[in-house]
Short mmCIF file of C-alpha atoms in Angstrom, two decimals:
data_model
loop_
_atom_site.label_atom_id
_atom_site.label_comp_id
_atom_site.label_asym_id
_atom_site.label_seq_id
_atom_site.Cartn_x
_atom_site.Cartn_y
_atom_site.Cartn_z
CA MET C 1 -6.69 5.76 21.30
CA GLY C 2 -6.70 2.54 19.24
CA SER C 3 -5.43 -0.96 19.92
CA ASP C 4 -1.93 -1.77 20.94
CA ALA C 5 -1.17 -2.84 17.41
CA VAL C 6 -2.40 0.56 16.10
CA LEU C 7 -0.47 2.59 18.61
CA GLU C 8 2.70 0.65 18.01
CA ALA C 9 2.34 0.90 14.23
CA ARG C 10 1.81 4.70 14.45
CA ARG C 11 5.02 4.92 16.43
CA ARG C 12 7.08 2.63 14.17
CA LEU C 13 5.85 3.57 10.71
CA GLY C 14 6.21 7.27 11.03
CA ARG C 15 4.39 9.55 8.60
CA ILE C 16 6.12 8.61 5.32
CA GLY C 17 7.16 5.27 3.78
CA VAL C 18 8.03 4.08 0.35
CA GLY C 19 6.71 1.42 -2.03
CA LEU C 20 9.21 -0.87 -3.65
CA MET C 21 7.03 -2.46 -6.30
CA THR C 22 9.45 -3.59 -9.03
CA PRO C 23 8.24 -7.08 -9.97
CA LEU C 24 11.46 -9.09 -10.24
CA ALA C 25 15.05 -8.46 -9.16
CA PRO C 26 17.86 -10.38 -7.51
CA ALA C 27 17.80 -10.52 -3.69
CA GLY C 28 20.94 -8.41 -3.43
CA GLU C 29 19.21 -5.51 -5.22
CA TRP C 30 16.32 -5.67 -2.79
CA ARG C 31 18.68 -5.61 0.16
CA ARG C 32 20.63 -2.65 -1.18
CA ALA C 33 17.47 -0.68 -1.98
CA ALA C 34 16.00 -1.36 1.44
CA ARG C 35 19.15 -0.18 3.19
CA ARG C 36 19.28 2.99 1.10
CA VAL C 37 15.67 3.77 2.00
CA GLU C 38 16.40 3.13 5.66
CA ASP C 39 19.50 5.30 5.55
CA ALA C 40 17.46 8.09 3.91
CA GLY C 41 15.21 8.24 7.01
CA TYR C 42 11.90 6.76 5.83
CA GLY C 43 9.75 4.97 8.33
CA ALA C 44 8.67 1.91 6.29
CA VAL C 45 8.96 -0.02 3.04
CA TRP C 46 5.87 -1.56 1.49
CA VAL C 47 5.87 -4.32 -1.11
CA ASN C 48 3.14 -5.82 -3.22
CA GLU C 49 2.36 -9.33 -4.53
CA ALA C 50 0.73 -10.98 -7.48
CA ILE C 51 0.08 -14.72 -7.45
CA GLY C 52 3.32 -16.62 -7.87
CA GLY C 53 6.70 -15.15 -8.64
CA ARG C 54 7.78 -12.78 -5.83
CA GLU C 55 6.20 -14.20 -2.72
CA VAL C 56 5.51 -11.37 -0.27
CA PHE C 57 6.60 -12.94 3.05
CA ALA C 58 9.83 -14.36 1.61
CA GLN C 59 10.50 -10.91 0.17
CA LEU C 60 9.81 -9.16 3.48
CA GLY C 61 12.07 -11.62 5.30
CA VAL C 62 14.96 -10.86 2.92
CA MET C 63 14.72 -7.14 3.54
CA LEU C 64 14.02 -7.35 7.27
CA ALA C 65 17.19 -9.36 7.70
CA ALA C 66 19.18 -6.79 5.70
CA THR C 67 18.13 -3.75 7.69
CA GLU C 68 18.13 -2.58 11.30
CA ARG C 69 15.17 -0.44 12.27
CA ILE C 70 12.87 0.33 9.35
CA ALA C 71 9.36 -1.26 9.33
CA PHE C 72 8.00 -3.30 6.47
CA GLY C 73 4.51 -3.86 5.24
CA SER C 74 2.63 -5.85 2.62
CA ALA C 75 0.61 -3.71 0.29
CA ILE C 76 -0.79 -6.13 -0.32
CA ALA C 77 -0.43 -9.82 0.58
CA ASN C 78 -2.77 -11.38 -1.94
CA LEU C 79 -5.36 -13.62 -0.22
CA TRP C 80 -5.78 -15.68 -3.34
CA ALA C 81 -2.07 -16.78 -3.04
CA ARG C 82 -2.42 -18.72 0.22
CA HIS C 83 -4.62 -20.39 2.76
CA PRO C 84 -5.77 -18.00 5.55
CA ALA C 85 -3.95 -20.09 8.11
CA ALA C 86 -0.77 -19.67 6.18
CA MET C 87 -1.29 -15.93 5.98
CA GLN C 88 -1.70 -15.71 9.78
CA GLY C 89 1.27 -18.01 10.36
CA ALA C 90 3.63 -16.31 8.01
CA ALA C 91 2.88 -12.84 9.42
CA SER C 92 3.17 -14.10 13.01
CA VAL C 93 6.60 -15.69 12.36
CA LEU C 94 8.05 -12.48 10.88
CA ALA C 95 6.45 -10.32 13.66
CA ASP C 96 7.94 -12.62 16.24
CA ALA C 97 11.37 -12.49 14.64
CA TYR C 98 11.38 -8.74 14.11
CA PRO C 99 9.26 -7.17 16.88
CA GLY C 100 7.36 -4.02 15.88
CA ARG C 101 8.65 -4.02 12.27
CA LEU C 102 5.77 -5.67 10.42
CA ALA C 103 2.40 -4.40 9.15
CA LEU C 104 0.18 -6.90 7.35
CA GLY C 105 -1.91 -5.53 4.52
CA VAL C 106 -4.33 -8.08 2.98
CA GLY C 107 -6.21 -7.60 -0.27
CA VAL C 108 -8.35 -9.39 -2.80
CA SER C 109 -6.44 -8.25 -5.91
CA MET C 110 -8.36 -8.07 -9.21
CA GLY C 111 -10.57 -10.53 -11.10
CA ALA C 112 -8.34 -10.79 -14.15
CA ALA C 113 -5.27 -11.71 -12.10
CA VAL C 114 -7.15 -14.29 -10.09
CA GLU C 115 -8.66 -15.91 -13.24
CA ARG C 116 -5.14 -16.08 -14.82
CA SER C 117 -3.97 -18.07 -11.79
CA GLY C 118 -6.60 -20.73 -12.52
CA GLN C 119 -8.92 -19.80 -9.71
CA THR C 120 -12.47 -18.54 -9.88
CA TRP C 121 -13.12 -14.94 -8.91
CA SER C 122 -16.00 -14.41 -6.46
CA SER C 123 -17.53 -11.64 -4.42
CA PRO C 124 -14.56 -9.67 -2.96
CA LEU C 125 -16.50 -8.70 0.19
CA THR C 126 -17.66 -12.26 0.93
CA ARG C 127 -14.27 -13.71 0.12
CA MET C 128 -12.56 -11.22 2.45
CA ARG C 129 -14.98 -11.79 5.24
CA GLU C 130 -14.58 -15.58 5.06
CA TYR C 131 -10.81 -15.27 4.77
CA LEU C 132 -10.61 -13.12 7.94
CA ASP C 133 -12.67 -15.84 9.69
CA GLY C 134 -10.00 -18.34 8.63
CA MET C 135 -7.21 -16.11 9.85
CA ASP C 136 -8.83 -15.61 13.21
CA ALA C 137 -9.38 -19.38 13.61
CA ALA C 138 -5.60 -19.88 13.07
CA VAL C 139 -4.35 -17.42 15.70
CA GLN C 140 -3.89 -20.02 18.43
CA ALA C 141 -1.72 -22.26 16.25
CA ALA C 142 0.54 -19.43 15.10
CA PRO C 143 3.40 -17.85 17.03
CA SER C 144 2.42 -15.09 19.49
CA PRO C 145 4.66 -12.06 18.87
CA ASP C 146 5.60 -9.94 21.86
CA VAL C 147 4.67 -6.81 19.81
CA PRO C 148 1.30 -7.18 18.03
CA PHE C 149 1.29 -6.47 14.29
CA PRO C 150 -1.57 -4.50 12.64
CA ARG C 151 -3.88 -6.21 10.17
CA LEU C 152 -4.97 -3.84 7.41
CA LEU C 153 -7.32 -4.34 4.45
CA ALA C 154 -6.95 -2.92 0.96
CA ALA C 155 -10.25 -1.04 0.77
CA LEU C 156 -11.58 1.43 -1.82
CA GLY C 157 -15.35 1.17 -1.55
CA PRO C 158 -17.49 1.79 1.56
CA LYS C 159 -18.43 -1.80 2.11
CA MET C 160 -14.85 -3.04 2.26
CA GLN C 161 -13.92 0.00 4.27
CA GLY C 162 -16.65 -0.91 6.78
CA LEU C 163 -15.19 -4.41 7.03
CA ALA C 164 -11.73 -2.86 7.62
CA ARG C 165 -13.19 -0.77 10.42
CA ASP C 166 -15.01 -3.72 12.01
CA ARG C 167 -12.56 -6.63 11.44
CA ALA C 168 -9.11 -5.07 11.07
CA ASP C 169 -6.83 -2.39 12.49
CA GLY C 170 -7.35 -0.14 9.51
CA MET C 171 -7.07 0.06 5.74
CA LEU C 172 -4.76 0.78 2.84
CA PRO C 173 -6.46 2.67 0.02
CA ALA C 174 -4.31 3.07 -3.08
CA MET C 175 -4.11 5.64 -5.86
CA MET C 176 -7.11 7.66 -4.64
CA PRO C 177 -7.75 11.40 -4.43
CA VAL C 178 -7.33 13.28 -1.17
CA GLU C 179 -11.15 13.42 -0.83
CA HIS C 180 -11.17 9.61 -0.63
CA THR C 181 -8.70 9.81 2.29
CA ARG C 182 -10.88 12.37 4.05
CA ARG C 183 -14.00 10.21 3.70
CA ALA C 184 -12.08 7.11 4.75
CA ARG C 185 -10.99 8.76 7.99
CA GLU C 186 -14.54 9.79 8.76
CA LEU C 187 -15.75 6.24 8.22
CA LEU C 188 -12.89 4.67 10.24
CA GLY C 189 -12.95 7.07 13.16
CA PRO C 190 -9.87 8.11 15.07
CA ASP C 191 -8.76 4.77 16.46
CA LYS C 192 -7.89 2.87 13.26
CA LEU C 193 -4.90 3.11 10.95
CA LEU C 194 -5.27 4.77 7.61
CA ILE C 195 -2.37 4.18 5.19
CA ALA C 196 -2.67 6.01 1.87
CA LEU C 197 -0.65 4.67 -1.08
CA GLN C 198 0.27 7.62 -3.24
CA PRO C 199 2.06 7.27 -6.59
CA VAL C 200 4.35 10.23 -7.45
CA ILE C 201 5.99 11.38 -10.70
CA LEU C 202 8.97 13.67 -10.70
CA GLU C 203 8.12 15.41 -13.93
CA THR C 204 7.18 19.05 -14.34
CA ASP C 205 5.80 18.85 -17.92
CA PRO C 206 2.02 18.16 -17.53
CA GLU C 207 1.74 16.18 -20.76
CA LYS C 208 4.70 13.94 -19.96
CA ALA C 209 3.62 13.43 -16.36
CA ARG C 210 0.06 12.51 -17.26
CA GLY C 211 1.34 10.23 -19.98
CA ILE C 212 3.45 8.31 -17.47
CA ALA C 213 0.45 8.03 -15.19
CA ARG C 214 -1.72 6.66 -17.93
CA GLN C 215 0.88 4.10 -18.88
CA THR C 216 0.33 2.35 -15.54
CA GLY C 217 -2.98 1.07 -16.91
CA ALA C 218 -4.63 1.50 -13.53
CA PHE C 219 -7.87 2.71 -15.00
CA THR C 220 -7.95 0.47 -18.10
CA ILE C 221 -7.32 -2.97 -16.52
CA PRO C 222 -10.48 -5.04 -16.96
CA GLY C 223 -12.44 -4.94 -13.69
CA SER C 224 -10.25 -2.20 -12.29
CA PRO C 225 -11.51 -1.45 -8.74
CA TYR C 226 -10.40 2.15 -9.10
CA ILE C 227 -13.19 2.99 -11.56
CA PRO C 228 -16.20 2.39 -9.23
CA ALA C 229 -14.25 4.04 -6.38
CA LEU C 230 -13.81 7.15 -8.50
CA ARG C 231 -17.45 7.09 -9.57
CA GLY C 232 -18.36 7.00 -5.89
CA LEU C 233 -16.43 10.20 -5.40
CA GLY C 234 -18.52 11.92 -8.13
CA TYR C 235 -16.32 11.52 -11.15
CA SER C 236 -18.22 11.09 -14.42
CA GLU C 237 -18.05 8.30 -16.99
CA ALA C 238 -15.98 10.60 -19.19
CA ASP C 239 -13.55 11.18 -16.39
CA VAL C 240 -12.73 7.49 -15.94
CA ALA C 241 -12.77 6.60 -19.64
CA ASP C 242 -9.62 6.15 -21.83
CA GLY C 243 -7.12 5.98 -19.03
CA GLY C 244 -8.55 8.83 -17.00
CA SER C 245 -9.19 12.49 -17.68
CA ASP C 246 -6.63 15.12 -16.68
CA ALA C 247 -8.72 15.87 -13.59
CA VAL C 248 -8.58 12.19 -12.55
CA ILE C 249 -4.87 11.87 -13.23
CA ASP C 250 -4.11 15.04 -11.28
CA ALA C 251 -6.18 13.88 -8.35
CA CYS C 252 -4.75 10.36 -8.15
CA PHE C 253 -1.05 11.06 -8.96
CA SER C 254 1.20 13.63 -7.34
CA TRP C 255 3.45 15.01 -10.05
CA GLY C 256 5.82 17.96 -10.57
CA ASP C 257 9.02 18.95 -8.88
CA GLU C 258 10.07 17.81 -5.43
CA ALA C 259 8.12 20.57 -3.63
CA ALA C 260 4.95 19.88 -5.64
CA VAL C 261 5.17 16.16 -4.99
CA ALA C 262 5.69 16.76 -1.27
CA LYS C 263 2.68 19.09 -1.19
CA GLY C 264 0.46 16.38 -2.73
CA VAL C 265 1.69 13.80 -0.22
CA ALA C 266 1.16 16.17 2.74
CA ALA C 267 -2.44 16.68 1.62
CA HIS C 268 -3.25 13.10 2.48
CA LEU C 269 -1.75 13.52 5.95
CA ASP C 270 -3.83 16.68 6.41
CA ALA C 271 -6.91 14.78 5.29
CA GLY C 272 -6.45 12.13 8.03
CA ALA C 273 -3.90 9.58 6.85
CA ASP C 274 -1.59 8.25 9.52
CA HIS C 275 1.05 7.33 7.01
CA VAL C 276 1.60 7.77 3.26
CA CYS C 277 3.38 5.17 1.21
CA VAL C 278 5.00 6.93 -1.74
CA SER C 279 5.70 4.96 -4.88
CA VAL C 280 7.61 5.92 -8.00
CA PHE C 281 7.67 4.55 -11.57
CA GLN C 282 11.18 3.39 -12.34
CA PRO C 283 12.55 0.36 -14.24
CA ASP C 284 14.73 -0.97 -11.44
CA LEU C 285 15.22 -0.78 -7.70
CA ALA C 286 18.34 1.28 -7.85
CA SER C 287 16.57 3.98 -9.82
CA CYS C 288 13.67 3.86 -7.28
CA ALA C 289 16.10 4.35 -4.44
CA ASP C 290 17.67 7.27 -6.31
CA GLN C 291 14.31 9.05 -6.45
CA PHE C 292 13.49 8.29 -2.86
CA GLU C 293 16.82 9.78 -1.81
CA ARG C 294 16.12 12.81 -3.93
CA LEU C 295 12.63 13.24 -2.37
CA ALA C 296 13.65 12.57 1.25
CA PRO C 297 14.54 16.15 2.26
CA TYR C 298 11.15 17.32 0.98
CA LEU C 299 8.92 14.50 2.16
CA LEU C 300 10.51 13.88 5.59
CA ASP C 301 10.61 17.56 6.60
CA ALA C 302 6.97 18.13 5.63
#
């Protein structure tokens, strides 16, 4: 059945959420976008974090205060951005203030981003394991929410996925093919949360859609964690070179009209995901909200 945190998260998050990933915008724009997503009927909003700039817990607090029922999650809270006790404490404060509306996703980010912050990149698995130890040691000093919040790990490879199974309530793989979701569910078993982060592109022209996908740079960033994960699924060196082959792009991005996008999202649910976080590529939050409203009748009725 899963832990209380897992059961509560499944109830609160629903099957479909959205990712609001625009790096910088005034607080008022975040409030308005969050309310529009809530009014459209989505179950959750997920936000990401680099190191510095838009701090994830402050961001979540702004949007939690501006909304009434929708859940919020970090996808991810970057462990290199704070001490593990601060991570545990910040999540506990928000979960205490907004019962049942927080999901904590923790991740190791990428080596290039960590090095730019002046820190020294080290083994992601070891770093995550030690960080979770630090979070666990801080539980007694943090607020104790009436409704437990789930702890999720950003996990693409089998070793990090195993750690998510053993030390967390589940995992958040991002930008991966449906087969990755299927294998992740097999590894996790039925009692853990599986949140799939799925980028979508409302564009019916194949060349334009694939061009937008490649512009994200997901497969060309130095040290990109997506490359070894795709190799582990059987994709060739040619497939992952030069921004990704058409086969890789089509597997990792759901593109087309509203119905085609919804079909791609539903495939992750059919493969075992509890919840899919849908993200779009737009220059501002208002444009993101426009697309989420446009997609809602297709995604939420799936």
